PDB file of C-alpha atoms in Angstrom:
ATOM      1  CA  MET Y   1     146.980 -82.600-104.518  1.00  0.00           C
ATOM      2  CA  ASN Y   2     144.727 -82.839-100.974  1.00  0.00           C
ATOM      3  CA  LEU Y   3     141.191 -82.872-100.650  1.00  0.00           C
ATOM      4  CA  PRO Y   4     140.385 -79.046 -99.544  1.00  0.00           C
ATOM      5  CA  LEU Y   5     142.691 -77.390-102.589  1.00  0.00           C
ATOM      6  CA  ILE Y   6     140.516 -79.774-104.793  1.00  0.00           C
ATOM      7  CA  ALA Y   7     137.115 -78.305-103.523  1.00  0.00           C
ATOM      8  CA  VAL Y   8     138.828 -74.819-103.633  1.00  0.00           C
ATOM      9  CA  LEU Y   9     139.220 -74.850-106.806  1.00  0.00           C
ATOM     10  CA  LEU Y  10     135.817 -76.257-107.981  1.00  0.00           C
ATOM     11  CA  THR Y  11     134.065 -73.660-105.858  1.00  0.00           C
ATOM     12  CA  ILE Y  12     136.368 -70.827-108.061  1.00  0.00           C
ATOM     13  CA  ILE Y  13     135.414 -72.780-111.131  1.00  0.00           C
ATOM     14  CA  VAL Y  14     131.834 -72.718-110.496  1.00  0.00           C
ATOM     15  CA  ALA Y  15     131.795 -69.209-109.563  1.00  0.00           C
ATOM     16  CA  VAL Y  16     133.749 -68.175-112.563  1.00  0.00           C
ATOM     17  CA  ILE Y  17     130.981 -70.309-114.919  1.00  0.00           C
ATOM     18  CA  GLY Y  18     127.978 -68.850-112.482  1.00  0.00           C
ATOM     19  CA  PHE Y  19     128.851 -65.714-112.351  1.00  0.00           C
ATOM     20  CA  TYR Y  20     130.732 -64.359-115.157  1.00  0.00           C
ATOM     21  CA  PRO Y  21     127.631 -62.400-116.855  1.00  0.00           C
ATOM     22  CA  LEU Y  22     127.459 -60.096-113.912  1.00  0.00           C
ATOM     23  CA  LEU Y  23     131.168 -58.968-115.240  1.00  0.00           C
ATOM     24  CA  GLY Y  24     129.962 -58.788-118.795  1.00  0.00           C
ATOM     25  CA  LYS Y  25     129.147 -55.497-120.521  1.00  0.00           C
ATOM     26  CA  GLY Y  26     125.385 -56.089-120.947  1.00  0.00           C
ATOM     27  CA  LYS Y  27     124.815 -52.561-119.913  1.00  0.00           C
ATOM     28  CA  LYS Y  28     127.251 -51.280-122.944  1.00  0.00           C
ATOM     29  CA  LYS Y  29     125.969 -53.706-125.308  1.00  0.00           C
ATOM     30  CA  ALA Y  30     122.683 -52.520-124.685  1.00  0.00           C
ATOM     31  CA  GLN Y  31     123.131 -49.472-125.179  1.00  0.00           C
ATOM     32  CA  THR Y  32     125.433 -49.966-128.597  1.00  0.00           C
ATOM     33  CA  GLN Y  33     122.181 -51.715-129.737  1.00  0.00           C
ATOM     34  CA  ARG Y  34     120.082 -48.639-129.451  1.00  0.00           C
ATOM     35  CA  ASP Y  35     122.501 -45.873-131.125  1.00  0.00           C
ATOM     36  CA  GLU Y  36     122.177 -48.728-134.263  1.00  0.00           C
ATOM     37  CA  LEU Y  37     118.837 -48.887-133.956  1.00  0.00           C
ATOM     38  CA  ASN Y  38     118.296 -44.772-133.662  1.00  0.00           C
ATOM     39  CA  LYS Y  39     120.800 -44.591-136.914  1.00  0.00           C
ATOM     40  CA  ALA Y  40     119.097 -46.859-138.904  1.00  0.00           C
ATOM     41  CA  LEU Y  41     115.798 -45.044-137.828  1.00  0.00           C
ATOM     42  CA  TYR Y  42     117.424 -41.843-138.473  1.00  0.00           C
ATOM     43  CA  PHE Y  43     118.429 -42.705-142.357  1.00  0.00           C
ATOM     44  CA  SER Y  44     115.192 -44.117-143.101  1.00  0.00           C
ATOM     45  CA  ARG Y  45     113.498 -41.312-142.029  1.00  0.00           C
ATOM     46  CA  LEU Y  46     116.026 -39.230-143.645  1.00  0.00           C
ATOM     47  CA  LYS Y  47     115.566 -41.501-146.797  1.00  0.00           C
ATOM     48  CA  GLU Y  48     111.470 -40.872-146.772  1.00  0.00           C
ATOM     49  CA  ILE Y  49     111.868 -37.023-146.251  1.00  0.00           C
ATOM     50  CA  ASP Y  50     114.275 -36.843-149.456  1.00  0.00           C
ATOM     51  CA  GLU Y  51     111.627 -39.143-151.515  1.00  0.00           C
ATOM     52  CA  ASP Y  52     108.794 -36.723-150.187  1.00  0.00           C
ATOM     53  CA  ASP Y  53     111.044 -33.718-151.159  1.00  0.00           C
ATOM     54  CA  ALA Y  54     111.557 -35.245-154.492  1.00  0.00           C
ATOM     55  CA  GLN Y  55     107.908 -35.489-155.569  1.00  0.00           C
ATOM     56  CA  GLY Y  56     107.448 -32.107-154.253  1.00  0.00           C
ATOM     57  CA  LEU Y  57     105.213 -33.815-151.404  1.00  0.00           C
ATOM     58  CA  VAL Y  58     106.814 -31.378-148.656  1.00  0.00           C
ATOM     59  CA  GLU Y  59     107.821 -27.443-148.726  1.00  0.00           C
ATOM     60  CA  ASN Y  60     110.508 -27.548-146.043  1.00  0.00           C
ATOM     61  CA  ALA Y  61     112.541 -30.587-146.209  1.00  0.00           C
ATOM     62  CA  THR Y  62     115.677 -28.527-144.635  1.00  0.00           C
ATOM     63  CA  THR Y  63     113.665 -27.878-141.697  1.00  0.00           C
ATOM     64  CA  LEU Y  64     112.559 -31.467-141.436  1.00  0.00           C
ATOM     65  CA  LYS Y  65     116.249 -32.705-141.702  1.00  0.00           C
ATOM     66  CA  SER Y  66     117.272 -29.980-139.219  1.00  0.00           C
ATOM     67  CA  GLU Y  67     114.652 -31.522-136.668  1.00  0.00           C
ATOM     68  CA  LEU Y  68     115.755 -35.224-137.862  1.00  0.00           C
ATOM     69  CA  GLN Y  69     118.969 -33.890-136.484  1.00  0.00           C
ATOM     70  CA  LYS Y  70     118.201 -32.876-133.391  1.00  0.00           C
ATOM     71  CA  THR Y  71     115.806 -35.477-132.368  1.00  0.00           C
ATOM     72  CA  LEU Y  72     118.903 -37.821-133.229  1.00  0.00           C
ATOM     73  CA  LEU Y  73     121.960 -35.586-131.126  1.00  0.00           C
ATOM     74  CA  GLU Y  74     119.397 -35.438-128.079  1.00  0.00           C
ATOM     75  CA  ASP Y  75     118.940 -39.241-128.173  1.00  0.00           C
ATOM     76  CA  ILE Y  76     122.206 -39.847-127.363  1.00  0.00           C
ATOM     77  CA  PRO Y  77     122.971 -39.951-123.514  1.00  0.00           C
ATOM     78  CA  GLN Y  78     125.477 -37.243-122.279  1.00  0.00           C
ATOM     79  CA  SER Y  79     127.261 -39.653-119.433  1.00  0.00           C
ATOM     80  CA  GLN Y  80     127.827 -42.895-121.016  1.00  0.00           C
ATOM     81  CA  ALA Y  81     130.893 -43.776-120.342  1.00  0.00           C
ATOM     82  CA  PRO Y  82     130.601 -42.713-116.484  1.00  0.00           C
ATOM     83  CA  ALA Y  83     127.268 -45.543-116.484  1.00  0.00           C
ATOM     84  CA  VAL Y  84     129.140 -47.968-117.913  1.00  0.00           C
ATOM     85  CA  ILE Y  85     131.940 -47.724-115.340  1.00  0.00           C
ATOM     86  CA  GLU Y  86     129.169 -47.352-112.336  1.00  0.00           C
ATOM     87  CA  ASP Y  87     127.379 -50.862-114.362  1.00  0.00           C
ATOM     88  CA  LYS Y  88     131.118 -52.616-114.178  1.00  0.00           C
ATOM     89  CA  ARG Y  89     131.582 -51.890-110.544  1.00  0.00           C
ATOM     90  CA  TYR Y  90     127.955 -53.466-109.296  1.00  0.00           C
ATOM     91  CA  GLY Y  91     128.549 -56.319-111.627  1.00  0.00           C
ATOM     92  CA  LYS Y  92     132.244 -56.814-109.978  1.00  0.00           C
ATOM     93  CA  LEU Y  93     130.042 -56.289-106.164  1.00  0.00           C
ATOM     94  CA  TRP Y  94     127.626 -58.731-107.416  1.00  0.00           C
ATOM     95  CA  PHE Y  95     130.684 -61.434-108.329  1.00  0.00           C
ATOM     96  CA  ILE Y  96     132.529 -61.381-105.500  1.00  0.00           C
ATOM     97  CA  ALA Y  97     129.425 -61.207-103.044  1.00  0.00           C
ATOM     98  CA  GLY Y  98     128.272 -64.547-104.891  1.00  0.00           C
ATOM     99  CA  LEU Y  99     131.801 -66.125-104.799  1.00  0.00           C
ATOM    100  CA  LEU Y 100     131.750 -65.242-100.875  1.00  0.00           C
ATOM    101  CA  SER Y 101     128.567 -66.838-100.418  1.00  0.00           C
ATOM    102  CA  LEU Y 102     129.422 -69.567-102.608  1.00  0.00           C
ATOM    103  CA  PHE Y 103     132.221 -70.254-100.189  1.00  0.00           C
ATOM    104  CA  ILE Y 104     130.408 -69.991 -97.079  1.00  0.00           C
ATOM    105  CA  ILE Y 105     127.738 -72.461 -98.229  1.00  0.00           C
ATOM    106  CA  GLY Y 106     130.150 -74.964 -99.534  1.00  0.00           C
ATOM    107  CA  GLY Y 107     131.975 -74.633 -96.335  1.00  0.00           C
ATOM    108  CA  LEU Y 108     128.976 -74.749 -94.117  1.00  0.00           C
ATOM    109  CA  ALA Y 109     128.325 -78.330 -96.148  1.00  0.00           C
ATOM    110  CA  TYR Y 110     131.501 -80.054 -96.192  1.00  0.00           C
ATOM    111  CA  PHE Y 111     132.739 -79.637 -93.050  1.00  0.00           C
ATOM    112  CA  PRO Y 112     130.201 -81.510 -91.171  1.00  0.00           C
ATOM    113  CA  VAL Y 113     130.576 -84.373 -93.648  1.00  0.00           C
ATOM    114  CA  GLY Y 114     133.612 -83.892 -95.456  1.00  0.00           C
ATOM    115  CA  ALA Y 115     136.389 -86.139 -96.087  1.00  0.00           C
ATOM    116  CA  TRP Y 116     138.432 -84.113 -93.692  1.00  0.00           C
ATOM    117  CA  GLN Y 117     137.042 -85.651 -90.371  1.00  0.00           C
ATOM    118  CA  ALA Y 118     138.124 -89.374 -92.006  1.00  0.00           C
ATOM    119  CA  GLU Y 119     141.539 -88.492 -92.571  1.00  0.00           C
ATOM    120  CA  SER Y 120     141.384 -86.716 -89.461  1.00  0.00           C
ATOM    121  CA  MET Y 121     140.456 -90.194 -87.398  1.00  0.00           C
ATOM    122  CA  MET Y 122     142.664 -92.181 -89.851  1.00  0.00           C
ATOM    123  CA  ASP Y 123     145.819 -89.739 -88.419  1.00  0.00           C
ATOM    124  CA  LYS Y 124     144.262 -90.270 -85.086  1.00  0.00           C
ATOM    125  CA  THR Y 125     144.312 -94.244 -85.520  1.00  0.00           C
ATOM    126  CA  TYR Y 126     148.003 -94.417 -86.893  1.00  0.00           C
ATOM    127  CA  GLN Y 127     149.437 -92.739 -84.081  1.00  0.00           C
ATOM    128  CA  LYS Y 128     147.793 -95.354 -81.622  1.00  0.00           C
ATOM    129  CA  LEU Y 129     149.863 -97.928 -83.650  1.00  0.00           C
ATOM    130  CA  PRO Y 130     152.504 -98.095 -80.916  1.00  0.00           C
ATOM    131  CA  TYR Y 131     150.075 -98.601 -78.009  1.00  0.00           C
ATOM    132  CA  PHE Y 132     148.388-101.691 -80.382  1.00  0.00           C
ATOM    133  CA  LEU Y 133     151.847-103.119 -80.566  1.00  0.00           C
ATOM    134  CA  GLU Y 134     152.206-102.815 -77.147  1.00  0.00           C
ATOM    135  CA  ARG Y 135     148.520-104.041 -76.001  1.00  0.00           C
ATOM    136  CA  MET Y 136     149.597-107.560 -78.168  1.00  0.00           C
ATOM    137  CA  LYS Y 137     151.394-108.553 -75.092  1.00  0.00           C
ATOM    138  CA  GLU Y 138     147.952-108.613 -73.018  1.00  0.00           C
ATOM    139  CA  GLU Y 139     146.326-110.784 -75.878  1.00  0.00           C
ATOM    140  CA  ASP Y 140     146.228-114.041 -73.486  1.00  0.00           C
ATOM    141  CA  THR Y 141     144.602-112.179 -70.630  1.00  0.00           C
ATOM    142  CA  LYS Y 142     142.741-109.659 -72.017  1.00  0.00           C
ATOM    143  CA  PRO Y 143     141.741-110.022 -75.964  1.00  0.00           C
ATOM    144  CA  MET Y 144     141.322-107.047 -77.874  1.00  0.00           C
ATOM    145  CA  THR Y 145     138.004-106.441 -79.397  1.00  0.00           C
ATOM    146  CA  GLU Y 146     136.911-106.416 -82.543  1.00  0.00           C
ATOM    147  CA  ALA Y 147     136.563-102.578 -82.977  1.00  0.00           C
ATOM    148  CA  GLU Y 148     140.373-102.636 -81.830  1.00  0.00           C
ATOM    149  CA  MET Y 149     141.386-104.865 -84.282  1.00  0.00           C
ATOM    150  CA  GLU Y 150     139.613-103.136 -86.641  1.00  0.00           C
ATOM    151  CA  GLN Y 151     141.814-100.081 -85.522  1.00  0.00           C
ATOM    152  CA  PHE Y 152     145.036-102.105 -85.426  1.00  0.00           C
ATOM    153  CA  ALA Y 153     144.377-103.067 -88.887  1.00  0.00           C
ATOM    154  CA  VAL Y 154     143.906 -99.481 -90.314  1.00  0.00           C
ATOM    155  CA  ALA Y 155     147.194 -98.436 -88.498  1.00  0.00           C
ATOM    156  CA  LEU Y 156     149.187-101.358 -89.997  1.00  0.00           C
ATOM    157  CA  ARG Y 157     148.074-100.221 -93.384  1.00  0.00           C
ATOM    158  CA  MET Y 158     148.806 -96.657 -93.029  1.00  0.00           C
ATOM    159  CA  ASP Y 159     152.428 -97.670 -91.422  1.00  0.00           C
ATOM    160  CA  LEU Y 160     152.494 -99.950 -94.207  1.00  0.00           C
ATOM    161  CA  GLN Y 161     152.142 -97.792 -97.076  1.00  0.00           C
ATOM    162  CA  LYS Y 162     155.393 -95.634 -95.679  1.00  0.00           C
ATOM    163  CA  ASP Y 163     157.123 -99.164 -94.881  1.00  0.00           C
ATOM    164  CA  PRO Y 164     156.180-101.863 -97.198  1.00  0.00           C
ATOM    165  CA  LYS Y 165     159.172-104.019 -96.998  1.00  0.00           C
ATOM    166  CA  ASN Y 166     158.442-104.626 -93.104  1.00  0.00           C
ATOM    167  CA  ALA Y 167     157.936-108.482 -92.999  1.00  0.00           C
ATOM    168  CA  LYS Y 168     156.928-108.581 -89.552  1.00  0.00           C
ATOM    169  CA  ASN Y 169     153.853-105.945 -89.788  1.00  0.00           C
ATOM    170  CA  TRP Y 170     152.634-107.282 -92.701  1.00  0.00           C
ATOM    171  CA  TRP Y 171     152.108-110.857 -90.835  1.00  0.00           C
ATOM    172  CA  LEU Y 172     150.201-108.893 -88.141  1.00  0.00           C
ATOM    173  CA  LEU Y 173     148.129-107.673 -90.745  1.00  0.00           C
ATOM    174  CA  GLY Y 174     147.719-111.037 -91.963  1.00  0.00           C
ATOM    175  CA  GLN Y 175     147.184-112.671 -88.244  1.00  0.00           C
ATOM    176  CA  LEU Y 176     144.404-109.442 -87.936  1.00  0.00           C
ATOM    177  CA  GLY Y 177     142.862-110.539 -91.244  1.00  0.00           C
ATOM    178  CA  MET Y 178     142.335-114.011 -89.696  1.00  0.00           C
ATOM    179  CA  ASN Y 179     141.271-113.256 -86.659  1.00  0.00           C
ATOM    180  CA  LEU Y 180     138.540-110.818 -88.249  1.00  0.00           C
ATOM    181  CA  GLY Y 181     137.251-113.328 -91.033  1.00  0.00           C
ATOM    182  CA  ASN Y 182     138.828-111.329 -94.056  1.00  0.00           C
ATOM    183  CA  GLY Y 183     140.083-114.174 -96.123  1.00  0.00           C
ATOM    184  CA  ARG Y 184     141.408-111.787 -98.692  1.00  0.00           C
ATOM    185  CA  LEU Y 185     143.321-109.237 -96.324  1.00  0.00           C
ATOM    186  CA  ALA Y 186     144.598-112.333 -94.136  1.00  0.00           C
ATOM    187  CA  TYR Y 187     145.981-113.747 -97.509  1.00  0.00           C
ATOM    188  CA  ASP Y 188     147.331-110.682 -99.454  1.00  0.00           C
ATOM    189  CA  SER Y 189     149.514-109.943 -95.858  1.00  0.00           C
ATOM    190  CA  TYR Y 190     150.842-113.167 -95.418  1.00  0.00           C
ATOM    191  CA  GLN Y 191     152.063-113.478 -99.076  1.00  0.00           C
ATOM    192  CA  GLN Y 192     153.770-110.389 -98.808  1.00  0.00           C
ATOM    193  CA  ALA Y 193     155.005-111.103 -95.511  1.00  0.00           C
ATOM    194  CA  ALA Y 194     156.459-114.773 -96.948  1.00  0.00           C
ATOM    195  CA  LYS Y 195     157.446-112.934-100.158  1.00  0.00           C
ATOM    196  CA  ARG Y 196     159.550-109.659 -97.601  1.00  0.00           C
ATOM    197  CA  GLU Y 197     161.602-112.603 -95.729  1.00  0.00           C
ATOM    198  CA  PRO Y 198     161.222-115.986 -97.641  1.00  0.00           C
ATOM    199  CA  GLU Y 199     163.496-117.877 -95.108  1.00  0.00           C
ATOM    200  CA  ASN Y 200     161.418-116.913 -91.917  1.00  0.00           C
ATOM    201  CA  LEU Y 201     159.289-120.511 -91.347  1.00  0.00           C
ATOM    202  CA  GLN Y 202     156.354-118.540 -89.601  1.00  0.00           C
ATOM    203  CA  TYR Y 203     155.867-116.394 -92.047  1.00  0.00           C
ATOM    204  CA  LYS Y 204     155.918-119.458 -94.878  1.00  0.00           C
ATOM    205  CA  LEU Y 205     153.751-121.528 -92.751  1.00  0.00           C
ATOM    206  CA  SER Y 206     151.079-119.033 -91.869  1.00  0.00           C
ATOM    207  CA  TYR Y 207     151.039-118.075 -95.954  1.00  0.00           C
ATOM    208  CA  ALA Y 208     151.010-121.955 -96.210  1.00  0.00           C
ATOM    209  CA  LYS Y 209     147.802-122.330 -93.767  1.00  0.00           C
ATOM    210  CA  VAL Y 210     145.660-120.072 -95.832  1.00  0.00           C
ATOM    211  CA  LEU Y 211     146.426-121.607 -99.063  1.00  0.00           C
ATOM    212  CA  MET Y 212     145.541-124.542 -97.397  1.00  0.00           C
ATOM    213  CA  TYR Y 213     141.845-123.390 -96.546  1.00  0.00           C
ATOM    214  CA  SER Y 214     141.662-122.258 -99.830  1.00  0.00           C
ATOM    215  CA  GLU Y 215     139.309-123.679-102.278  1.00  0.00           C
ATOM    216  CA  ASP Y 216     141.487-124.005-105.300  1.00  0.00           C
ATOM    217  CA  PRO Y 217     143.090-126.950-105.914  1.00  0.00           C
ATOM    218  CA  THR Y 218     146.316-124.554-107.427  1.00  0.00           C
ATOM    219  CA  ASP Y 219     146.658-122.832-104.120  1.00  0.00           C
ATOM    220  CA  LYS Y 220     146.406-125.915-101.875  1.00  0.00           C
ATOM    221  CA  ALA Y 221     149.568-127.424-104.140  1.00  0.00           C
ATOM    222  CA  GLN Y 222     151.044-124.079-103.688  1.00  0.00           C
ATOM    223  CA  GLY Y 223     150.194-124.411-100.110  1.00  0.00           C
ATOM    224  CA  SER Y 224     151.840-128.282 -99.955  1.00  0.00           C
ATOM    225  CA  ASP Y 225     155.067-127.270-101.367  1.00  0.00           C
ATOM    226  CA  LEU Y 226     155.588-124.673 -98.887  1.00  0.00           C
ATOM    227  CA  LEU Y 227     154.493-126.871 -96.027  1.00  0.00           C
ATOM    228  CA  ARG Y 228     157.254-129.513 -97.450  1.00  0.00           C
ATOM    229  CA  GLU Y 229     159.762-126.475 -97.312  1.00  0.00           C
ATOM    230  CA  VAL Y 230     158.889-126.129 -93.961  1.00  0.00           C
ATOM    231  CA  ILE Y 231     159.352-129.320 -93.042  1.00  0.00           C
ATOM    232  CA  ARG Y 232     162.568-129.600 -94.934  1.00  0.00           C
ATOM    233  CA  GLN Y 233     164.098-126.616 -92.557  1.00  0.00           C
ATOM    234  CA  ASP Y 234     162.294-128.267 -89.322  1.00  0.00           C
ATOM    235  CA  HIS Y 235     161.359-131.761 -89.207  1.00  0.00           C
ATOM    236  CA  THR Y 236     159.335-131.451 -85.695  1.00  0.00           C
ATOM    237  CA  ASN Y 237     157.242-128.419 -86.990  1.00  0.00           C
ATOM    238  CA  PHE Y 238     153.561-130.057 -85.984  1.00  0.00           C
ATOM    239  CA  ASP Y 239     151.758-127.496 -87.198  1.00  0.00           C
ATOM    240  CA  ALA Y 240     153.192-128.553 -90.859  1.00  0.00           C
ATOM    241  CA  LEU Y 241     153.155-132.079 -90.513  1.00  0.00           C
ATOM    242  CA  SER Y 242     149.603-131.791 -89.356  1.00  0.00           C
ATOM    243  CA  LEU Y 243     148.490-129.921 -92.326  1.00  0.00           C
ATOM    244  CA  LEU Y 244     150.191-131.908 -94.632  1.00  0.00           C
ATOM    245  CA  ALA Y 245     148.939-135.149 -92.873  1.00  0.00           C
ATOM    246  CA  PHE Y 246     145.353-133.302 -93.567  1.00  0.00           C
ATOM    247  CA  ARG Y 247     146.331-132.616 -97.048  1.00  0.00           C
ATOM    248  CA  TYR Y 248     147.241-136.739 -98.040  1.00  0.00           C
ATOM    249  CA  PHE Y 249     144.630-137.946 -96.439  1.00  0.00           C
ATOM    250  CA  GLU Y 250     142.495-135.378 -98.436  1.00  0.00           C
ATOM    251  CA  THR Y 251     143.889-136.347-101.516  1.00  0.00           C
ATOM    252  CA  GLU Y 252     143.793-140.128-100.885  1.00  0.00           C
ATOM    253  CA  ASP Y 253     147.346-140.674-100.108  1.00  0.00           C
ATOM    254  CA  TYR Y 254     146.239-142.582 -97.139  1.00  0.00           C
ATOM    255  CA  LYS Y 255     149.923-144.168 -96.597  1.00  0.00           C
ATOM    256  CA  MET Y 256     151.755-140.852 -95.849  1.00  0.00           C
ATOM    257  CA  ALA Y 257     148.925-139.416 -94.449  1.00  0.00           C
ATOM    258  CA  ALA Y 258     149.161-142.401 -91.797  1.00  0.00           C
ATOM    259  CA  VAL Y 259     153.314-142.307 -92.029  1.00  0.00           C
ATOM    260  CA  THR Y 260     152.987-138.293 -91.101  1.00  0.00           C
ATOM    261  CA  TRP Y 261     150.451-138.414 -88.949  1.00  0.00           C
ATOM    262  CA  ALA Y 262     153.131-141.709 -87.119  1.00  0.00           C
ATOM    263  CA  MET Y 263     155.611-138.647 -86.738  1.00  0.00           C
ATOM    264  CA  MET Y 264     153.532-136.133 -84.703  1.00  0.00           C
ATOM    265  CA  LEU Y 265     152.690-138.918 -82.451  1.00  0.00           C
ATOM    266  CA  ARG Y 266     156.206-139.233 -81.946  1.00  0.00           C
ATOM    267  CA  LEU Y 267     156.964-135.917 -80.982  1.00  0.00           C
ATOM    268  CA  ILE Y 268     154.406-135.184 -77.827  1.00  0.00           C
ATOM    269  CA  PRO Y 269     154.447-137.134 -74.769  1.00  0.00           C
ATOM    270  CA  ALA Y 270     152.489-140.220 -74.580  1.00  0.00           C
ATOM    271  CA  ASP Y 271     149.892-138.279 -72.049  1.00  0.00           C
ATOM    272  CA  ASP Y 272     149.502-135.592 -74.465  1.00  0.00           C
ATOM    273  CA  GLU Y 273     145.219-134.858 -74.896  1.00  0.00           C
ATOM    274  CA  ARG Y 274     146.134-134.959 -78.715  1.00  0.00           C
ATOM    275  CA  VAL Y 275     147.255-138.367 -78.720  1.00  0.00           C
ATOM    276  CA  PRO Y 276     143.614-140.077 -78.943  1.00  0.00           C
ATOM    277  CA  LEU Y 277     143.114-137.579 -81.780  1.00  0.00           C
ATOM    278  CA  ILE Y 278     146.332-138.720 -84.331  1.00  0.00           C
ATOM    279  CA  GLU Y 279     145.972-142.063 -83.249  1.00  0.00           C
ATOM    280  CA  LYS Y 280     142.269-142.400 -84.492  1.00  0.00           C
ATOM    281  CA  SER Y 281     143.475-140.553 -87.487  1.00  0.00           C
ATOM    282  CA  ILE Y 282     145.918-143.273 -88.185  1.00  0.00           C
ATOM    283  CA  ARG Y 283     143.634-146.104 -88.015  1.00  0.00           C
ATOM    284  CA  ALA Y 284     141.352-144.098 -90.074  1.00  0.00           C
ATOM    285  CA  ALA Y 285     143.896-143.685 -93.180  1.00  0.00           C
ATOM    286  CA  ARG Y 286     145.026-147.332 -92.706  1.00  0.00           C
ATOM    287  CA  ASP Y 287     141.538-148.659 -93.125  1.00  0.00           C
ATOM    288  CA  ALA Y 288     141.053-146.395 -96.041  1.00  0.00           C
ATOM    289  CA  LEU Y 289     144.481-147.101 -97.730  1.00  0.00           C
ATOM    290  CA  ALA Y 290     143.363-151.446 -97.107  1.00  0.00           C
ATOM    291  CA  LEU Y 291     139.734-150.859 -98.764  1.00  0.00           C
ATOM    292  CA  GLN Y 292     142.100-148.608-101.563  1.00  0.00           C
ATOM    293  CA  GLU Y 293     144.383-151.261-101.954  1.00  0.00           C
ATOM    294  CA  GLU Y 294     141.597-154.313-102.194  1.00  0.00           C
ATOM    295  CA  GLU Y 295     139.261-152.021-104.841  1.00  0.00           C
ATOM    296  CA  LYS Y 296     142.815-151.905-106.858  1.00  0.00           C
ATOM    297  CA  ALA Y 297     143.054-155.532-106.405  1.00  0.00           C
ATOM    298  CA  ARG Y 298     139.908-156.049-107.864  1.00  0.00           C
ATOM    299  CA  SER Y 299     140.230-153.691-110.187  1.00  0.00           C
ATOM    300  CA  ILE Y 300     142.979-156.225-111.701  1.00  0.00           C
ATOM    301  CA  THR Y 301     141.989-159.257-111.368  1.00  0.00           C
ATOM    302  CA  PRO Y 302     137.911-158.984-112.119  1.00  0.00           C
ATOM    303  CA  GLU Y 303     137.843-163.022-112.653  1.00  0.00           C
ATOM    304  CA  LYS Y 304     139.484-163.911-109.658  1.00  0.00           C
ATOM    305  CA  ALA Y 305     137.143-161.064-107.457  1.00  0.00           C
ATOM    306  CA  GLN Y 306     133.735-162.949-109.523  1.00  0.00           C
ATOM    307  CA  GLN Y 307     135.231-166.348-107.997  1.00  0.00           C
TER     308      GLN Y 307
END
């Protein structure tokens, strides 16, 4: 059920509640109450006349009763039914007028700020999805603005609602999440992409990266496992080796860190600008390993360390 239909139903409900008294039989009820009061007064006065007659206070009781009956008959309206019908007619007219007024006021208040505008904008954004996909080809020479990336993300989300099995679009949404600094969006999207196509190394590596950036040790452990899976399938995957080497260094497994960086060094040319940084990382890992082994030796033989 869309929003306009809900708005119409709510308006009708409010109108019925607010204007229902106009459809009631107020006039008829008032007339009925008046008749009952007249009858009560008639019988009360009739009783008084009988009591006075019994006590000999009045001489013409029959005449008084006749006049009392005449007064009661004169008080009854002769055109009661037409009055009620006319009152109903005016009540319905007021109800219709109130209902139309409520619709007009509600419409004037809704259309400038209603959700239909947001839906319309989202539909227009979704229609631009082919443009954004084509626009990606110019990303190196003409990067997307933040506003374009946000619109692209909205279009992808709407498309994924219709086709949630599209792993590529999940991965693209994750890329946008990373570029927009939205870690949650990147995490969820990469996870879906890797889930849809578990054999795709690119999707698996992207998911592993975002897991490695997490502060949660469980996420980091899962990311390390994914990196090892990538390397088992592709021994030359430089990005996976780099992330895994830093993970080894972070967990103080300096030997494996040095070995992994050494593997990376063999994958790139000698004049590559990354060589000095990798060599520096290898030296840092070896130095840390030497200190680690020295501390370990001291803890095993404390007497020799003191001598």
